[in-house]
Amino acid sequence: AQSVTQLGSHVSVSEGALVLLRCNYSSSVPPYLFWYVQYPNQGLQLLLKYTTGATLVKGINGFEAEFKKSETSFHLTKPSAHMSDAAEYFCAVSERRTGRRALTFGSGTRLQVQP
Amino acid sequence: SQTIHQWPATLVQPVGSPLSLECTVEGTSNPNLYWYRQAAGRGLQLLFYSVGIGQISSEVPQNLSASRPQDRQFILSSKKLLLSDSGFYLCAWNGDRRREQYFGPGTRLTVT
């Protein structure tokens, strides 16, 4: 069964600093990969996705992620953090081999941005 | 464009009372529908998903049930709530051509 590991339940950066949120998956076949953001008491919003093709994927709000098959990773980055980026971020995967369209989520990383 | 609605937004219920949470999707037909629960400080747990009217798959044995009486309506129910049912309940949908899911605003359930 596939699984998702997000290293670091809390990450704190200064405003303007690089944001790096880590995600590793466990699957014999590279899955579809997603990053979502959740603001307090709200639903999840899709930031970006990797399905096929270019391994560097750009998303909304200046975020991007790179799929690295050899490392089974899909880390999320942003060159310069804004205060508005403070939220919880979830990495998720969907199996590629089956028709099952449910997502498996990581446990989430809460990003704090210090002024 | 598609939108997804959930209600109520917040709910406080005593232990042993029934539950009904509703989710509806607009602007699409025959969506795949999902119920997730998010406990405090934890990730998302898939509870149920549905690929069509009357078709429900349960992921975790629990005190909850789901129904899909109409194409774009998904209902989460319980006959008797437990304290452990407290959490943030999220409904989501996707189409057959896309793997990404789109989430509703959620329902905050507190069982007292």
PDB file of C-alpha atoms in Angstrom:
ATOM      1  CA  ALA A   1       0.000   0.000   0.000  1.00  0.00           C
ATOM      2  CA  GLN A   2       1.176   3.489  -0.711  1.00  0.00           C
ATOM      3  CA  SER A   3       2.063   5.900   2.055  1.00  0.00           C
ATOM      4  CA  VAL A   4       3.169   9.497   2.397  1.00  0.00           C
ATOM      5  CA  THR A   5       5.657  10.891   4.899  1.00  0.00           C
ATOM      6  CA  GLN A   6       6.002  14.583   5.602  1.00  0.00           C
ATOM      7  CA  LEU A   7       9.146  15.310   7.576  1.00  0.00           C
ATOM      8  CA  GLY A   8       8.587  17.969  10.201  1.00  0.00           C
ATOM      9  CA  SER A   9       5.152  18.607  11.617  1.00  0.00           C
ATOM     10  CA  HIS A  10       6.125  22.253  12.211  1.00  0.00           C
ATOM     11  CA  VAL A  11       8.402  24.459  10.141  1.00  0.00           C
ATOM     12  CA  SER A  12       9.218  28.056  11.030  1.00  0.00           C
ATOM     13  CA  VAL A  13      10.859  30.507   8.633  1.00  0.00           C
ATOM     14  CA  SER A  14      11.436  34.228   8.566  1.00  0.00           C
ATOM     15  CA  GLU A  15       9.579  36.429   6.132  1.00  0.00           C
ATOM     16  CA  GLY A  16      11.565  36.517   2.894  1.00  0.00           C
ATOM     17  CA  ALA A  17      13.380  33.248   3.593  1.00  0.00           C
ATOM     18  CA  LEU A  18      13.234  30.074   1.546  1.00  0.00           C
ATOM     19  CA  VAL A  19      10.396  27.689   2.309  1.00  0.00           C
ATOM     20  CA  LEU A  20      11.126  23.966   2.020  1.00  0.00           C
ATOM     21  CA  LEU A  21       8.505  21.404   3.006  1.00  0.00           C
ATOM     22  CA  ARG A  22       9.468  17.784   2.580  1.00  0.00           C
ATOM     23  CA  CYS A  23       7.374  14.926   1.238  1.00  0.00           C
ATOM     24  CA  ASN A  24       8.380  11.347   0.504  1.00  0.00           C
ATOM     25  CA  TYR A  25       6.140   8.626  -0.812  1.00  0.00           C
ATOM     26  CA  SER A  26       6.281   4.876  -0.721  1.00  0.00           C
ATOM     27  CA  SER A  27       4.981   3.188  -3.839  1.00  0.00           C
ATOM     28  CA  SER A  28       6.435   0.673  -6.270  1.00  0.00           C
ATOM     29  CA  VAL A  29       5.107   2.753  -9.165  1.00  0.00           C
ATOM     30  CA  PRO A  30       5.405   6.552  -8.980  1.00  0.00           C
ATOM     31  CA  PRO A  31       1.973   7.855  -8.103  1.00  0.00           C
ATOM     32  CA  TYR A  32       0.201  11.055  -8.973  1.00  0.00           C
ATOM     33  CA  LEU A  33       1.419  13.673  -6.487  1.00  0.00           C
ATOM     34  CA  PHE A  34      -0.281  16.714  -4.982  1.00  0.00           C
ATOM     35  CA  TRP A  35       0.266  19.511  -2.518  1.00  0.00           C
ATOM     36  CA  TYR A  36      -2.646  21.148  -0.730  1.00  0.00           C
ATOM     37  CA  VAL A  37      -2.813  24.125   1.622  1.00  0.00           C
ATOM     38  CA  GLN A  38      -5.279  24.543   4.473  1.00  0.00           C
ATOM     39  CA  TYR A  39      -5.952  27.795   6.313  1.00  0.00           C
ATOM     40  CA  PRO A  40      -7.564  27.591   9.779  1.00  0.00           C
ATOM     41  CA  ASN A  41     -11.103  26.231   9.745  1.00  0.00           C
ATOM     42  CA  GLN A  42     -11.200  26.008   5.964  1.00  0.00           C
ATOM     43  CA  GLY A  43     -11.153  23.266   3.391  1.00  0.00           C
ATOM     44  CA  LEU A  44      -8.087  22.249   1.428  1.00  0.00           C
ATOM     45  CA  GLN A  45      -6.958  24.163  -1.635  1.00  0.00           C
ATOM     46  CA  LEU A  46      -4.912  22.560  -4.382  1.00  0.00           C
ATOM     47  CA  LEU A  47      -1.487  24.187  -4.719  1.00  0.00           C
ATOM     48  CA  LEU A  48      -0.017  22.056  -7.477  1.00  0.00           C
ATOM     49  CA  LYS A  49       0.076  18.569  -8.941  1.00  0.00           C
ATOM     50  CA  TYR A  50       2.381  16.215 -10.780  1.00  0.00           C
ATOM     51  CA  THR A  51       0.884  13.713 -13.175  1.00  0.00           C
ATOM     52  CA  THR A  52       3.370  13.287 -15.989  1.00  0.00           C
ATOM     53  CA  GLY A  53       5.938  15.207 -18.003  1.00  0.00           C
ATOM     54  CA  ALA A  54       8.130  17.943 -16.560  1.00  0.00           C
ATOM     55  CA  THR A  55       9.283  17.042 -13.080  1.00  0.00           C
ATOM     56  CA  LEU A  56       9.397  20.640 -11.837  1.00  0.00           C
ATOM     57  CA  VAL A  57       5.846  21.755 -11.293  1.00  0.00           C
ATOM     58  CA  LYS A  58       4.758  25.324 -10.637  1.00  0.00           C
ATOM     59  CA  GLY A  59       1.667  26.100  -8.636  1.00  0.00           C
ATOM     60  CA  ILE A  60      -0.257  28.985  -7.206  1.00  0.00           C
ATOM     61  CA  ASN A  61       1.093  31.624  -4.800  1.00  0.00           C
ATOM     62  CA  GLY A  62       4.676  31.190  -6.063  1.00  0.00           C
ATOM     63  CA  PHE A  63       5.083  27.607  -4.877  1.00  0.00           C
ATOM     64  CA  GLU A  64       6.757  24.870  -6.870  1.00  0.00           C
ATOM     65  CA  ALA A  65       7.651  21.232  -6.321  1.00  0.00           C
ATOM     66  CA  GLU A  66      10.038  18.822  -7.958  1.00  0.00           C
ATOM     67  CA  PHE A  67       9.335  15.144  -8.488  1.00  0.00           C
ATOM     68  CA  LYS A  68      12.467  13.064  -7.955  1.00  0.00           C
ATOM     69  CA  LYS A  69      11.849   9.428  -8.744  1.00  0.00           C
ATOM     70  CA  SER A  70      15.234   8.251  -7.475  1.00  0.00           C
ATOM     71  CA  GLU A  71      14.536   9.839  -4.101  1.00  0.00           C
ATOM     72  CA  THR A  72      10.782   9.088  -4.077  1.00  0.00           C
ATOM     73  CA  SER A  73      10.303  12.706  -3.103  1.00  0.00           C
ATOM     74  CA  PHE A  74       8.077  15.639  -3.991  1.00  0.00           C
ATOM     75  CA  HIS A  75       9.329  18.545  -1.872  1.00  0.00           C
ATOM     76  CA  LEU A  76       7.518  21.878  -1.911  1.00  0.00           C
ATOM     77  CA  THR A  77       9.495  25.115  -2.135  1.00  0.00           C
ATOM     78  CA  LYS A  78       8.987  28.840  -2.337  1.00  0.00           C
ATOM     79  CA  PRO A  79      11.932  31.238  -2.738  1.00  0.00           C
ATOM     80  CA  SER A  80      10.611  33.946  -0.427  1.00  0.00           C
ATOM     81  CA  ALA A  81       8.068  33.406   2.333  1.00  0.00           C
ATOM     82  CA  HIS A  82       5.219  35.828   2.934  1.00  0.00           C
ATOM     83  CA  MET A  83       3.241  36.202   6.121  1.00  0.00           C
ATOM     84  CA  SER A  84       0.189  35.014   4.200  1.00  0.00           C
ATOM     85  CA  ASP A  85       1.874  31.647   3.585  1.00  0.00           C
ATOM     86  CA  ALA A  86       1.337  30.654   7.214  1.00  0.00           C
ATOM     87  CA  ALA A  87      -0.946  27.625   7.009  1.00  0.00           C
ATOM     88  CA  GLU A  88      -0.897  23.835   7.071  1.00  0.00           C
ATOM     89  CA  TYR A  89       0.381  22.007   4.017  1.00  0.00           C
ATOM     90  CA  PHE A  90      -0.498  18.478   2.995  1.00  0.00           C
ATOM     91  CA  CYS A  91       1.211  16.212   0.522  1.00  0.00           C
ATOM     92  CA  ALA A  92      -1.012  13.583  -1.091  1.00  0.00           C
ATOM     93  CA  VAL A  93      -0.698  10.731  -3.565  1.00  0.00           C
ATOM     94  CA  SER A  94      -3.028   8.772  -5.801  1.00  0.00           C
ATOM     95  CA  GLU A  95      -2.194   5.350  -7.158  1.00  0.00           C
ATOM     96  CA  ARG A  96      -1.348   5.352 -10.821  1.00  0.00           C
ATOM     97  CA  ARG A  97      -1.951   1.685 -11.543  1.00  0.00           C
ATOM     98  CA  THR A  98      -5.547   1.395 -10.452  1.00  0.00           C
ATOM     99  CA  GLY A  99      -8.775   3.222 -11.082  1.00  0.00           C
ATOM    100  CA  ARG A 100      -8.986   4.083  -7.426  1.00  0.00           C
ATOM    101  CA  ARG A 101      -9.147   7.851  -7.223  1.00  0.00           C
ATOM    102  CA  ALA A 102      -8.994   8.313  -3.468  1.00  0.00           C
ATOM    103  CA  LEU A 103      -6.037  10.269  -2.122  1.00  0.00           C
ATOM    104  CA  THR A 104      -3.657   9.226   0.631  1.00  0.00           C
ATOM    105  CA  PHE A 105      -2.506  12.205   2.658  1.00  0.00           C
ATOM    106  CA  GLY A 106       0.553  12.873   4.718  1.00  0.00           C
ATOM    107  CA  SER A 107       0.104  14.057   8.291  1.00  0.00           C
ATOM    108  CA  GLY A 108       0.693  17.674   7.344  1.00  0.00           C
ATOM    109  CA  THR A 109       3.280  20.379   8.046  1.00  0.00           C
ATOM    110  CA  ARG A 110       2.327  23.577   9.785  1.00  0.00           C
ATOM    111  CA  LEU A 111       4.274  26.518   8.383  1.00  0.00           C
ATOM    112  CA  GLN A 112       4.899  29.523  10.593  1.00  0.00           C
ATOM    113  CA  VAL A 113       6.289  32.720   9.094  1.00  0.00           C
ATOM    114  CA  GLN A 114       8.040  35.053  11.494  1.00  0.00           C
ATOM    115  CA  PRO A 115       8.168  38.802  10.758  1.00  0.00           C
TER     116      PRO A 115
ATOM    117  CA  SER B   1     -17.497  26.425 -12.768  1.00  0.00           C
ATOM    118  CA  GLN B   2     -17.924  23.796 -10.101  1.00  0.00           C
ATOM    119  CA  THR B   3     -18.646  24.533  -6.466  1.00  0.00           C
ATOM    120  CA  ILE B   4     -19.032  22.306  -3.466  1.00  0.00           C
ATOM    121  CA  HIS B   5     -21.150  23.110  -0.432  1.00  0.00           C
ATOM    122  CA  GLN B   6     -21.251  21.640   3.035  1.00  0.00           C
ATOM    123  CA  TRP B   7     -23.609  22.278   5.890  1.00  0.00           C
ATOM    124  CA  PRO B   8     -23.826  22.961   8.617  1.00  0.00           C
ATOM    125  CA  ALA B   9     -20.560  24.824   9.080  1.00  0.00           C
ATOM    126  CA  THR B  10     -20.409  24.033  12.795  1.00  0.00           C
ATOM    127  CA  LEU B  11     -22.317  21.617  14.985  1.00  0.00           C
ATOM    128  CA  VAL B  12     -22.297  20.793  18.677  1.00  0.00           C
ATOM    129  CA  GLN B  13     -24.085  17.572  19.549  1.00  0.00           C
ATOM    130  CA  PRO B  14     -24.369  15.494  22.745  1.00  0.00           C
ATOM    131  CA  VAL B  15     -23.097  11.940  22.923  1.00  0.00           C
ATOM    132  CA  GLY B  16     -25.704   9.485  21.707  1.00  0.00           C
ATOM    133  CA  SER B  17     -27.496  11.916  19.416  1.00  0.00           C
ATOM    134  CA  PRO B  18     -27.891  11.347  15.654  1.00  0.00           C
ATOM    135  CA  LEU B  19     -25.889  13.115  12.975  1.00  0.00           C
ATOM    136  CA  SER B  20     -26.525  14.209   9.424  1.00  0.00           C
ATOM    137  CA  LEU B  21     -24.000  16.202   7.412  1.00  0.00           C
ATOM    138  CA  GLU B  22     -24.729  17.162   3.850  1.00  0.00           C
ATOM    139  CA  CYS B  23     -22.516  17.845   0.868  1.00  0.00           C
ATOM    140  CA  THR B  24     -23.629  18.970  -2.567  1.00  0.00           C
ATOM    141  CA  VAL B  25     -21.691  19.693  -5.734  1.00  0.00           C
ATOM    142  CA  GLU B  26     -22.765  22.098  -8.468  1.00  0.00           C
ATOM    143  CA  GLY B  27     -21.593  22.468 -12.042  1.00  0.00           C
ATOM    144  CA  THR B  28     -20.668  18.861 -12.783  1.00  0.00           C
ATOM    145  CA  SER B  29     -22.352  15.531 -13.248  1.00  0.00           C
ATOM    146  CA  ASN B  30     -21.510  12.053 -11.963  1.00  0.00           C
ATOM    147  CA  PRO B  31     -18.697  13.199  -9.692  1.00  0.00           C
ATOM    148  CA  ASN B  32     -16.736  10.889  -7.441  1.00  0.00           C
ATOM    149  CA  LEU B  33     -17.489  12.007  -3.889  1.00  0.00           C
ATOM    150  CA  TYR B  34     -15.467  11.589  -0.700  1.00  0.00           C
ATOM    151  CA  TRP B  35     -15.862  12.126   3.032  1.00  0.00           C
ATOM    152  CA  TYR B  36     -12.749  12.766   5.124  1.00  0.00           C
ATOM    153  CA  ARG B  37     -12.320  13.398   8.826  1.00  0.00           C
ATOM    154  CA  GLN B  38      -9.570  15.520  10.251  1.00  0.00           C
ATOM    155  CA  ALA B  39      -9.019  15.114  13.975  1.00  0.00           C
ATOM    156  CA  ALA B  40      -7.317  17.906  15.893  1.00  0.00           C
ATOM    157  CA  GLY B  41      -3.655  18.190  14.903  1.00  0.00           C
ATOM    158  CA  ARG B  42      -3.808  15.215  12.581  1.00  0.00           C
ATOM    159  CA  GLY B  43      -3.990  14.518   8.884  1.00  0.00           C
ATOM    160  CA  LEU B  44      -6.971  13.522   6.812  1.00  0.00           C
ATOM    161  CA  GLN B  45      -8.586  10.127   7.133  1.00  0.00           C
ATOM    162  CA  LEU B  46     -10.719   8.892   4.252  1.00  0.00           C
ATOM    163  CA  LEU B  47     -14.054   7.663   5.582  1.00  0.00           C
ATOM    164  CA  PHE B  48     -16.198   6.933   2.525  1.00  0.00           C
ATOM    165  CA  TYR B  49     -16.157   7.412  -1.197  1.00  0.00           C
ATOM    166  CA  SER B  50     -18.803   7.031  -3.882  1.00  0.00           C
ATOM    167  CA  VAL B  51     -18.545   6.649  -7.643  1.00  0.00           C
ATOM    168  CA  GLY B  52     -22.288   6.854  -8.269  1.00  0.00           C
ATOM    169  CA  ILE B  53     -25.781   6.967  -6.801  1.00  0.00           C
ATOM    170  CA  GLY B  54     -26.195   4.313  -4.140  1.00  0.00           C
ATOM    171  CA  GLN B  55     -22.570   3.169  -4.488  1.00  0.00           C
ATOM    172  CA  ILE B  56     -20.669   3.636  -1.230  1.00  0.00           C
ATOM    173  CA  SER B  57     -17.288   2.270  -0.232  1.00  0.00           C
ATOM    174  CA  SER B  58     -16.307   2.350   3.421  1.00  0.00           C
ATOM    175  CA  GLU B  59     -12.653   2.763   4.258  1.00  0.00           C
ATOM    176  CA  VAL B  60     -12.718   2.487   8.022  1.00  0.00           C
ATOM    177  CA  PRO B  61     -15.175   0.514  10.189  1.00  0.00           C
ATOM    178  CA  GLN B  62     -16.724   3.012  12.549  1.00  0.00           C
ATOM    179  CA  ASN B  63     -19.800   4.582  13.961  1.00  0.00           C
ATOM    180  CA  LEU B  64     -20.624   6.430  10.760  1.00  0.00           C
ATOM    181  CA  SER B  65     -22.414   5.684   7.495  1.00  0.00           C
ATOM    182  CA  ALA B  66     -22.781   7.472   4.180  1.00  0.00           C
ATOM    183  CA  SER B  67     -25.427   7.669   1.501  1.00  0.00           C
ATOM    184  CA  ARG B  68     -25.713   9.148  -1.958  1.00  0.00           C
ATOM    185  CA  PRO B  69     -29.393   9.635  -2.726  1.00  0.00           C
ATOM    186  CA  GLN B  70     -28.787  11.907  -5.717  1.00  0.00           C
ATOM    187  CA  ASP B  71     -25.985  12.313  -8.224  1.00  0.00           C
ATOM    188  CA  ARG B  72     -24.479  15.391  -6.592  1.00  0.00           C
ATOM    189  CA  GLN B  73     -25.490  14.841  -2.972  1.00  0.00           C
ATOM    190  CA  PHE B  74     -23.477  12.981  -0.369  1.00  0.00           C
ATOM    191  CA  ILE B  75     -24.651  12.547   3.216  1.00  0.00           C
ATOM    192  CA  LEU B  76     -22.714  11.456   6.273  1.00  0.00           C
ATOM    193  CA  SER B  77     -24.772  10.036   9.132  1.00  0.00           C
ATOM    194  CA  SER B  78     -24.625   8.457  12.520  1.00  0.00           C
ATOM    195  CA  LYS B  79     -27.362   6.981  14.689  1.00  0.00           C
ATOM    196  CA  LYS B  80     -25.508   7.607  17.956  1.00  0.00           C
ATOM    197  CA  LEU B  81     -22.522   9.920  18.195  1.00  0.00           C
ATOM    198  CA  LEU B  82     -19.450   9.096  20.252  1.00  0.00           C
ATOM    199  CA  LEU B  83     -16.980  11.551  21.745  1.00  0.00           C
ATOM    200  CA  SER B  84     -14.394  10.212  19.308  1.00  0.00           C
ATOM    201  CA  ASP B  85     -16.538  11.404  16.379  1.00  0.00           C
ATOM    202  CA  SER B  86     -15.508  14.994  17.067  1.00  0.00           C
ATOM    203  CA  GLY B  87     -13.467  16.530  14.290  1.00  0.00           C
ATOM    204  CA  PHE B  88     -13.475  18.514  11.091  1.00  0.00           C
ATOM    205  CA  TYR B  89     -15.388  16.752   8.318  1.00  0.00           C
ATOM    206  CA  LEU B  90     -14.486  17.506   4.740  1.00  0.00           C
ATOM    207  CA  CYS B  91     -16.310  16.558   1.585  1.00  0.00           C
ATOM    208  CA  ALA B  92     -14.446  16.419  -1.719  1.00  0.00           C
ATOM    209  CA  TRP B  93     -15.107  15.567  -5.339  1.00  0.00           C
ATOM    210  CA  ASN B  94     -13.264  14.783  -8.517  1.00  0.00           C
ATOM    211  CA  GLY B  95     -14.129  13.719 -12.023  1.00  0.00           C
ATOM    212  CA  ASP B  96     -13.105  10.566 -13.830  1.00  0.00           C
ATOM    213  CA  ARG B  97     -10.487  12.413 -15.862  1.00  0.00           C
ATOM    214  CA  ARG B  98      -8.715  14.038 -12.955  1.00  0.00           C
ATOM    215  CA  ARG B  99      -7.043  12.668  -9.877  1.00  0.00           C
ATOM    216  CA  GLU B 100      -6.928  15.897  -7.901  1.00  0.00           C
ATOM    217  CA  GLN B 101      -9.794  16.456  -5.514  1.00  0.00           C
ATOM    218  CA  TYR B 102     -11.622  19.656  -4.704  1.00  0.00           C
ATOM    219  CA  PHE B 103     -12.722  20.232  -1.161  1.00  0.00           C
ATOM    220  CA  GLY B 104     -15.689  21.860   0.485  1.00  0.00           C
ATOM    221  CA  PRO B 105     -15.399  24.340   3.359  1.00  0.00           C
ATOM    222  CA  GLY B 106     -15.845  21.642   6.012  1.00  0.00           C
ATOM    223  CA  THR B 107     -18.057  21.044   9.044  1.00  0.00           C
ATOM    224  CA  ARG B 108     -16.657  21.387  12.552  1.00  0.00           C
ATOM    225  CA  LEU B 109     -18.361  18.754  14.753  1.00  0.00           C
ATOM    226  CA  THR B 110     -17.977  18.815  18.509  1.00  0.00           C
ATOM    227  CA  VAL B 111     -19.498  15.958  20.474  1.00  0.00           C
ATOM    228  CA  THR B 112     -20.019  16.825  24.137  1.00  0.00           C
TER     229      THR B 112
END
